[in-house]
Coordinates of C-alpha atoms in Angstrom, one line a residue:
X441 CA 81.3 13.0 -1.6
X442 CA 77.9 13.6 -3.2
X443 CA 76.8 9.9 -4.9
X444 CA 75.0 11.0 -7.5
X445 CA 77.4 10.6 -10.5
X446 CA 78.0 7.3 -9.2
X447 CA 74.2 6.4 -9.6
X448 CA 74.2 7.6 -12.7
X449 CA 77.3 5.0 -13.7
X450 CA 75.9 1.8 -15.6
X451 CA 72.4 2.6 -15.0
X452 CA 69.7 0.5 -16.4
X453 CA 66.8 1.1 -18.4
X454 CA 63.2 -1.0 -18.4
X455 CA 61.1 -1.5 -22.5
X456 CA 58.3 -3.9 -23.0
X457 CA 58.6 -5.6 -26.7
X458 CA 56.8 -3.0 -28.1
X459 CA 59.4 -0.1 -27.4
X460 CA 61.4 -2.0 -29.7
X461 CA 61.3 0.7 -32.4
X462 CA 62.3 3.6 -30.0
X463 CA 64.6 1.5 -28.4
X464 CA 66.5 1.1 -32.1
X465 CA 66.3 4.7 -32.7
X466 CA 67.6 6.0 -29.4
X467 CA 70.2 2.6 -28.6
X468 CA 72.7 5.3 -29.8
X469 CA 72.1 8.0 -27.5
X470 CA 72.7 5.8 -24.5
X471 CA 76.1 3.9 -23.5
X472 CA 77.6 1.0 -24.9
X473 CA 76.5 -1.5 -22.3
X474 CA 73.7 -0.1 -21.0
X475 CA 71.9 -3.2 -19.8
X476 CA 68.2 -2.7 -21.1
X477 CA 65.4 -5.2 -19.2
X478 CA 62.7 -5.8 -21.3
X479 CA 59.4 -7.1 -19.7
X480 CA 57.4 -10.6 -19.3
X481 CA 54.2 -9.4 -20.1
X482 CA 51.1 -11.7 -20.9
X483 CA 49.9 -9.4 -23.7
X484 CA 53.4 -9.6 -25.7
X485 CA 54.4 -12.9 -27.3
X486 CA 57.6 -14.6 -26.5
X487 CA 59.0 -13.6 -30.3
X488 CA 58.1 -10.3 -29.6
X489 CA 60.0 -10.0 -26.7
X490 CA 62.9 -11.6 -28.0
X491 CA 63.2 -9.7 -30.5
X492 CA 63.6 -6.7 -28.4
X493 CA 66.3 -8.4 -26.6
X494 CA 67.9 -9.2 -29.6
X495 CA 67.7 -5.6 -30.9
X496 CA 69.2 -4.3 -27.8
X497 CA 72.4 -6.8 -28.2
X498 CA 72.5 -5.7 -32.3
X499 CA 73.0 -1.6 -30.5
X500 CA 75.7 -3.0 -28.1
X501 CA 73.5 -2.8 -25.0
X502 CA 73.0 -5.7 -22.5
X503 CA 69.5 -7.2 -23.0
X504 CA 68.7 -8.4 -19.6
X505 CA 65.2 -10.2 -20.4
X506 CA 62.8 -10.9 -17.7
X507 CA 61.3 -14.7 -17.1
X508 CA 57.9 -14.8 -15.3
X509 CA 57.8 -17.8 -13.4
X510 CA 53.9 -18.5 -13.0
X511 CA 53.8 -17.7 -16.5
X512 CA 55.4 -21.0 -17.7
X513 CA 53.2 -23.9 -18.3
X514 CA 56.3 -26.3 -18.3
X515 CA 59.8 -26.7 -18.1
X516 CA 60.2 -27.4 -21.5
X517 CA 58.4 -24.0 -22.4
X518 CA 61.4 -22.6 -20.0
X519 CA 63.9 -24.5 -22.1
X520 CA 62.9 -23.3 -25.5
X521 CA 62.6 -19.6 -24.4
X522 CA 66.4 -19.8 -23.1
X523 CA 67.5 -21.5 -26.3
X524 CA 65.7 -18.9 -28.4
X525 CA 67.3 -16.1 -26.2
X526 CA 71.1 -17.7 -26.6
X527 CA 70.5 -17.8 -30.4
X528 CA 70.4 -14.1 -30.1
X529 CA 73.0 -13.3 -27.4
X530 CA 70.7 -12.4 -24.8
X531 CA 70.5 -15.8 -22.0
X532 CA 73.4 -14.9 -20.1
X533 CA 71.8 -12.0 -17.7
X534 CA 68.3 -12.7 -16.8
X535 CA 65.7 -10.8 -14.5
X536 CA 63.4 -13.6 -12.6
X537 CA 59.9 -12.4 -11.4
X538 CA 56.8 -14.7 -10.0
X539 CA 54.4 -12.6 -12.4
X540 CA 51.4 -11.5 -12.0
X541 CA 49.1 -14.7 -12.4
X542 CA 47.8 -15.8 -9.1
X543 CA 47.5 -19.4 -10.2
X544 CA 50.8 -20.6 -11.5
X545 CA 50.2 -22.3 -15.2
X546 CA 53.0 -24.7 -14.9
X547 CA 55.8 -26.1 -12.0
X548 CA 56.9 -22.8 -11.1
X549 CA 54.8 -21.0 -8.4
X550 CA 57.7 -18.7 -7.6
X551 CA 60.8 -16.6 -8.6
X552 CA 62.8 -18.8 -6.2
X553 CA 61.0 -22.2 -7.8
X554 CA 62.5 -21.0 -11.1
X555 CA 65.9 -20.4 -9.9
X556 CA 66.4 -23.3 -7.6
X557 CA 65.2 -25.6 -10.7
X558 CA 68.9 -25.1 -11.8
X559 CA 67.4 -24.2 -15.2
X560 CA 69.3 -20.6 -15.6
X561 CA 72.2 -22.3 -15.0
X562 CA 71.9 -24.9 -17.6
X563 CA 70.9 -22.6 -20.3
X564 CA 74.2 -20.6 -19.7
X565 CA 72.9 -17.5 -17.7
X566 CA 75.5 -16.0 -15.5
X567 CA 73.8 -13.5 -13.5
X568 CA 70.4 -13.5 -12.5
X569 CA 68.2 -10.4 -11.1
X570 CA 65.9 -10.5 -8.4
X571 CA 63.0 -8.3 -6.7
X572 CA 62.7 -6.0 -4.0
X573 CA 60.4 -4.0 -2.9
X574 CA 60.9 -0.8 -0.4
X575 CA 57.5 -0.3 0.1
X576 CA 56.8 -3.2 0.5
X577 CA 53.7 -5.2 -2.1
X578 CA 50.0 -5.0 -1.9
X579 CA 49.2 -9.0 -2.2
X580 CA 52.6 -10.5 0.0
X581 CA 53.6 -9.6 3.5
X582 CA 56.5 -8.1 4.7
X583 CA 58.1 -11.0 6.4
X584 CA 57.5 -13.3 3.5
X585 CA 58.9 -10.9 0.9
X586 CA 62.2 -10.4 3.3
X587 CA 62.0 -14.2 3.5
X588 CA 61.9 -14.9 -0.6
X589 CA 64.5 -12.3 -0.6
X590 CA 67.2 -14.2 1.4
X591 CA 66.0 -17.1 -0.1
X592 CA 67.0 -16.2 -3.7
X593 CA 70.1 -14.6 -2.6
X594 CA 71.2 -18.2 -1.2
X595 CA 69.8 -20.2 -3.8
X596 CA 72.2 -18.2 -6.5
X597 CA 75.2 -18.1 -4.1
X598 CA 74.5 -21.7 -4.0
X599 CA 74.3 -22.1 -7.8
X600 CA 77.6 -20.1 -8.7
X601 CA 75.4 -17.3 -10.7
X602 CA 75.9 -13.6 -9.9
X603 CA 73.2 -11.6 -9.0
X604 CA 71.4 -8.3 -8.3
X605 CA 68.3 -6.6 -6.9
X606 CA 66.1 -4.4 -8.6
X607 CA 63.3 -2.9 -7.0
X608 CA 60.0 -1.5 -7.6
X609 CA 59.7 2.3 -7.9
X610 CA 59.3 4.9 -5.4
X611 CA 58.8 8.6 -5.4
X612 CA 59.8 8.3 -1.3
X613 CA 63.6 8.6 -0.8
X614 CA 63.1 7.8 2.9
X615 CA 61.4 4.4 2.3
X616 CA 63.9 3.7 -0.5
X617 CA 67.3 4.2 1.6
X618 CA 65.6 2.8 4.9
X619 CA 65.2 -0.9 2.9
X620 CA 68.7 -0.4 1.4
X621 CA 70.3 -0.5 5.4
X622 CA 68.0 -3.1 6.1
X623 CA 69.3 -5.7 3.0
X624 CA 72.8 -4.8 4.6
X625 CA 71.9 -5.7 7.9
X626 CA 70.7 -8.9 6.9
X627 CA 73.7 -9.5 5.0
X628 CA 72.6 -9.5 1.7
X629 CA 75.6 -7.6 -0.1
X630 CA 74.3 -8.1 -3.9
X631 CA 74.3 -4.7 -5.7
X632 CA 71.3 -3.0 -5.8
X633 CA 69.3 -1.0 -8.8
X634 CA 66.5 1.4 -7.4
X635 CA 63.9 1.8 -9.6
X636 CA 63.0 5.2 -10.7
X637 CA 60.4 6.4 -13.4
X638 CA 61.6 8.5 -16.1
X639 CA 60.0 11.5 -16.7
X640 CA 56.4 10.9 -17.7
X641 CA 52.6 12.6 -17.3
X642 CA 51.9 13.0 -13.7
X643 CA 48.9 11.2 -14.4
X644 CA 50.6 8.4 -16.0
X645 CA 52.7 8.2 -12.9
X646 CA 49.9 7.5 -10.2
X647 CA 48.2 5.5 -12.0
X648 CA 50.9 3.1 -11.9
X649 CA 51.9 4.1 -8.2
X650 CA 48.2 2.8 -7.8
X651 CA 48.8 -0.3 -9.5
X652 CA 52.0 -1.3 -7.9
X653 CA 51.4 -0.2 -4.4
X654 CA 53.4 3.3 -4.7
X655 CA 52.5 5.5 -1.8
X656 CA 51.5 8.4 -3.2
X657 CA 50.6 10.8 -0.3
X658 CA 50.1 14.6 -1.3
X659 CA 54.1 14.7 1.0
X660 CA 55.8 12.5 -0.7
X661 CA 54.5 13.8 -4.1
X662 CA 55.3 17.6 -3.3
X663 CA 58.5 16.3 -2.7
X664 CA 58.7 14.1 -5.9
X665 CA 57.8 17.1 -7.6
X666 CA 54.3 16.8 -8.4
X667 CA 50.8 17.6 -6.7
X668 CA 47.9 15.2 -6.6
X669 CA 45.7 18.0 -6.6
X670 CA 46.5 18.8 -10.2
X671 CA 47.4 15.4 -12.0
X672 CA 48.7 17.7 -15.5
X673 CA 52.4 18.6 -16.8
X674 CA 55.0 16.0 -16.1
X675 CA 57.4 14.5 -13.2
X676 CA 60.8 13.8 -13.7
X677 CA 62.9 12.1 -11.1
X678 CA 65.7 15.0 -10.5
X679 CA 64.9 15.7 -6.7
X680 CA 64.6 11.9 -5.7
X681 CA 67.7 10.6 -7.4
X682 CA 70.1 13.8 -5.7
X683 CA 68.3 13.5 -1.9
X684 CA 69.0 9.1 -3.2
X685 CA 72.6 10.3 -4.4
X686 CA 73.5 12.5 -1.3
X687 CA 72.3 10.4 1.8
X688 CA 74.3 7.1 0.3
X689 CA 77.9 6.0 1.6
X690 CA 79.9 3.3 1.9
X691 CA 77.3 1.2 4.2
X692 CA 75.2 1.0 1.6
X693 CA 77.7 -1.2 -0.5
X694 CA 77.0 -0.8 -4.8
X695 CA 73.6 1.2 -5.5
X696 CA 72.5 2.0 -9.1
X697 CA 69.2 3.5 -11.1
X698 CA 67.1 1.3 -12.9
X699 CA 65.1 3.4 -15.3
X700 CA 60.8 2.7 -15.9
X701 CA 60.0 4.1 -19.0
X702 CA 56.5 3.6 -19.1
X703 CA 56.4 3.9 -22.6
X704 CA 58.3 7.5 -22.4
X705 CA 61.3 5.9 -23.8
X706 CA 62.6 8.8 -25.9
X707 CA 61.8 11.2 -22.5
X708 CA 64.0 9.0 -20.7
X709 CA 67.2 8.3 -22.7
X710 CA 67.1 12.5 -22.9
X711 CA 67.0 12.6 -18.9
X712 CA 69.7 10.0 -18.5
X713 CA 72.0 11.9 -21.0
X714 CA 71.2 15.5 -19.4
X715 CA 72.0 14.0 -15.9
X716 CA 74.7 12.5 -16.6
X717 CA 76.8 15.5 -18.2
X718 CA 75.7 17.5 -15.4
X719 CA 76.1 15.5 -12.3
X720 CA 79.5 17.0 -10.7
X721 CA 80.5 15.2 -7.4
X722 CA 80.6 18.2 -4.4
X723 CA 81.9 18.1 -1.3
X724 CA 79.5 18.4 1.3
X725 CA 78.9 21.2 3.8

């Protein structure tokens, strides 16, 4: 059967604090329970960002705020952000990144320092997300980032919390499902979100492809749905997520979207609706 209605089952969507206000217009145009990430990022401050999570549990959606681990100057600064988050209904399914800051500002150099600190579990969380990254990322190496990976698996098996993987975006379906077999063969069998940009400017689109380490090659953009030799109009992600939908099977164990908005919010709560009415499961050829 073709997969794609089943990607488009309890997707996820990604804000920053200051999508809060589209995010309270729109909560009603996407599904109870959509889980909704909202981002660690050093220009938003930590009320802002709970706030959003807070706003996202108000609509009946999942806030699943994100915890920067080099961002943390202490563990007490950890503490008091997971107390503000219970207040508001919004500690018990966290995202856990390193961050961006190449010199850690507190004890936690890593995603895997933060979660083997037994904090999370402390404050209540019961499932914790992780990282991944098909393409792999332009400042670690491969075998360090498959390392961290199993690593942080373990460390939450160990801990009794759930878990999942989200990754970063990709406009290359082969690089995408090729990491997927790998996870399995390694034995990792948590349940995986692929990151997908919502429609947005083409321009808008490489220049975060740039930023993150996207390959962008004029291929795998023609096949996206764009051309580099024109960055105008915009991409959505219809041709990725049904070539994603039809090539996965039961190997490939529970696989779901996870939605970047890059501050297209509005663009993307219309796409999710659109595909989801008219994804119909076919039988294939």
């Amino acid at each position: 059967m073709h997969r794609t209605p089943t990607l488009l089952e309890d997707l996820s969507v990604e804000i920053t604090a200051r999508d809060t206000p589209a995010l309270v217009a729109r909560a009603a145009d996407l599904p109870a329970g959509t889980r909704v990430s909202v981002t660690h990022l050093g220009t938003e401050g930590a009320a802002e960002r709970r706030e959003a999570a807070a706003a996202a549990a108000r609509a009946e959606l999942v806030p699943v705020p994100h915890l920067a681990a080099r961002r943390f100057a202490s563990e007490s600064e950890l503490r008091e952000t997971l107390a503000g988050l219970r207040a508001h209904q919004a500690h018990e399914r966290l995202f856990v990144v390193g961050g961006d800051p190449r010199t850690p500002a507190g004890p936690y150099a890593s995603a895997l320092d933060l979660i083997r600190s037994g904090v999370l579990a402390e404050a209540g969380a019961a499932e914790v997300g992780i990282t991944g990254y098909p393409e792999g990322h332009p400042a670690i190496a491969d075998d360090a980032l498959w390392a961290a990976l199993g690593a942080k698996a373990a460390a939450l098996t160990d801990q009794g919390l759930a878990g999942s993987i989200t990754t970063q975006f990709s406009f290359d379906v082969d690089a995408v499902v090729a990491w997927i077999e790998r996870v399995r063969e390694l034995g990792i069998g948590l349940p995986i979100r692929v990151g997908v940009p919502g429609p947005a400017g083409v321009r808008r689109l490489v220049a975060f492809a740039r930023r993150c380490g996207v390959a962008t090659s004029a291929g795998i953009a023609r096949k996206y749905g764009f051309s580099l030799a024109s960055l105008v109009g915009t991409a959505g992600p219809d041709r990725f997520v049904a070539e994603l939908g039809a090539r996965l099977d039961g190997r490939h164990g529970e696989v779901r979207l996870h939605l970047f908005t890059f501050g297209t919010l509005d663009a993307t709560v219309a796409w999710a609706g659109e595909a989801r009415a008219n994804a119909l499961p076919v039988e294939r050829p």
